């Protein structure tokens, strides 16, 4: 995972690189991990619902690179969903 300002490059299972925009990141003391929620750049150009992806990651020492890892448990997915709902509620309040 390469960090830009708010962009990351994600490599899929077939080795294809896709530029994604970071929605937000957060840390979980409960699971001892950091998480990133992101979506492919260009996905917000049409009226379809944006597919948001989530991964856990371990930032490197200089915070320039890190490795994305899959979410492993239902408990982690529940936490991510809760954080996403809170984030979306806050965004709606700002509009």
mmCIF file of C-alpha atoms in Angstrom:
data_model
loop_
_atom_site.group_PDB
_atom_site.id
_atom_site.type_symbol
_atom_site.label_atom_id
_atom_site.label_comp_id
_atom_site.label_asym_id
_atom_site.label_seq_id
_atom_site.Cartn_x
_atom_site.Cartn_y
_atom_site.Cartn_z
ATOM 1 C CA UNK A 1 0.000 0.000 0.000
ATOM 2 C CA UNK A 2 1.457 3.337 -1.026
ATOM 3 C CA UNK A 3 0.230 6.454 0.731
ATOM 4 C CA UNK A 4 -0.366 9.688 -1.112
ATOM 5 C CA UNK A 5 -2.182 12.668 0.347
ATOM 6 C CA UNK A 6 -5.513 10.844 0.502
ATOM 7 C CA UNK A 7 -4.831 8.202 -2.118
ATOM 8 C CA UNK A 8 -3.495 4.676 -2.000
ATOM 9 C CA UNK A 9 -2.581 2.257 -4.740
ATOM 10 C CA UNK A 10 -4.134 -1.148 -4.177
ATOM 11 C CA UNK A 11 -2.938 -4.244 -6.031
ATOM 12 C CA UNK A 12 -5.641 -6.858 -6.546
ATOM 13 C CA UNK A 13 -5.265 -10.651 -6.694
ATOM 14 C CA UNK A 14 -4.435 -10.491 -10.412
ATOM 15 C CA UNK A 15 -1.668 -7.920 -9.931
ATOM 16 C CA UNK A 16 -3.675 -4.984 -11.293
ATOM 17 C CA UNK A 17 -3.013 -1.648 -9.624
ATOM 18 C CA UNK A 18 -5.980 0.545 -8.780
ATOM 19 C CA UNK A 19 -5.793 4.069 -7.430
ATOM 20 C CA UNK A 20 -8.166 4.527 -4.510
ATOM 21 C CA UNK A 21 -9.193 7.439 -2.351
ATOM 22 C CA UNK A 22 -8.976 6.980 1.401
ATOM 23 C CA UNK A 23 -12.274 7.663 3.134
ATOM 24 C CA UNK A 24 -10.774 7.469 6.619
ATOM 25 C CA UNK A 25 -8.476 5.431 8.838
ATOM 26 C CA UNK A 26 -8.760 4.453 12.475
ATOM 27 C CA UNK A 27 -6.970 2.379 15.096
ATOM 28 C CA UNK A 28 -8.543 -0.299 17.254
ATOM 29 C CA UNK A 29 -7.066 -1.021 20.663
ATOM 30 C CA UNK A 30 -9.451 -3.980 20.958
ATOM 31 C CA UNK A 31 -7.889 -5.747 17.953
ATOM 32 C CA UNK A 32 -4.478 -4.050 18.062
ATOM 33 C CA UNK A 33 -4.736 -3.059 14.391
ATOM 34 C CA UNK A 34 -5.156 -0.042 12.159
ATOM 35 C CA UNK A 35 -7.878 0.018 9.516
ATOM 36 C CA UNK A 36 -8.383 1.942 6.296
ATOM 37 C CA UNK A 37 -11.648 2.424 4.399
ATOM 38 C CA UNK A 38 -11.285 3.378 0.757
ATOM 39 C CA UNK A 39 -12.987 3.340 -2.633
ATOM 40 C CA UNK A 40 -11.721 3.281 -6.237
ATOM 41 C CA UNK A 41 -11.133 6.732 -7.721
ATOM 42 C CA UNK A 42 -13.679 7.378 -10.431
ATOM 43 C CA UNK A 43 -16.351 5.375 -8.621
ATOM 44 C CA UNK A 44 -18.014 8.601 -7.485
ATOM 45 C CA UNK A 45 -18.341 9.903 -11.067
ATOM 46 C CA UNK A 46 -21.646 8.157 -11.696
ATOM 47 C CA UNK A 47 -24.872 7.909 -9.735
ATOM 48 C CA UNK A 48 -24.333 4.319 -8.645
ATOM 49 C CA UNK A 49 -23.667 3.502 -5.026
ATOM 50 C CA UNK A 50 -19.963 3.575 -4.184
ATOM 51 C CA UNK A 51 -18.477 0.267 -3.083
ATOM 52 C CA UNK A 52 -16.352 0.950 -0.014
ATOM 53 C CA UNK A 53 -13.507 -1.440 0.756
ATOM 54 C CA UNK A 54 -11.884 -2.018 4.133
ATOM 55 C CA UNK A 55 -8.555 -3.538 5.086
ATOM 56 C CA UNK A 56 -6.385 -3.713 8.137
ATOM 57 C CA UNK A 57 -2.853 -2.423 7.742
ATOM 58 C CA UNK A 58 0.406 -2.081 9.548
ATOM 59 C CA UNK A 59 1.983 1.305 8.878
ATOM 60 C CA UNK A 60 5.711 1.333 8.242
ATOM 61 C CA UNK A 61 8.068 3.347 10.389
ATOM 62 C CA UNK A 62 8.044 6.360 8.050
ATOM 63 C CA UNK A 63 4.295 6.011 7.285
ATOM 64 C CA UNK A 64 4.965 6.004 3.540
ATOM 65 C CA UNK A 65 4.115 2.372 2.883
ATOM 66 C CA UNK A 66 2.191 -0.305 4.643
ATOM 67 C CA UNK A 67 0.766 -3.680 3.805
ATOM 68 C CA UNK A 68 -2.988 -4.108 3.405
ATOM 69 C CA UNK A 69 -4.362 -7.250 4.976
ATOM 70 C CA UNK A 70 -7.835 -8.772 4.803
ATOM 71 C CA UNK A 71 -10.330 -8.375 7.626
ATOM 72 C CA UNK A 72 -10.309 -11.695 9.439
ATOM 73 C CA UNK A 73 -13.276 -11.850 11.809
ATOM 74 C CA UNK A 74 -16.956 -10.953 11.999
ATOM 75 C CA UNK A 75 -16.156 -8.904 15.113
ATOM 76 C CA UNK A 76 -13.763 -6.753 13.076
ATOM 77 C CA UNK A 77 -16.406 -6.289 10.357
ATOM 78 C CA UNK A 78 -18.921 -5.226 13.025
ATOM 79 C CA UNK A 79 -16.452 -2.630 14.332
ATOM 80 C CA UNK A 80 -15.747 -1.336 10.810
ATOM 81 C CA UNK A 81 -19.453 -1.100 10.017
ATOM 82 C CA UNK A 82 -20.054 0.822 13.255
ATOM 83 C CA UNK A 83 -17.185 3.232 12.495
ATOM 84 C CA UNK A 84 -18.438 3.717 8.914
ATOM 85 C CA UNK A 85 -21.976 4.459 10.095
ATOM 86 C CA UNK A 86 -20.643 7.012 12.603
ATOM 87 C CA UNK A 87 -18.482 8.598 9.887
ATOM 88 C CA UNK A 88 -21.401 8.796 7.435
ATOM 89 C CA UNK A 89 -23.682 10.313 10.094
ATOM 90 C CA UNK A 90 -21.078 12.987 10.818
ATOM 91 C CA UNK A 91 -20.731 13.747 7.088
ATOM 92 C CA UNK A 92 -24.494 14.188 6.741
ATOM 93 C CA UNK A 93 -24.564 16.560 9.708
ATOM 94 C CA UNK A 94 -21.895 18.749 8.065
ATOM 95 C CA UNK A 95 -23.867 19.137 4.832
#
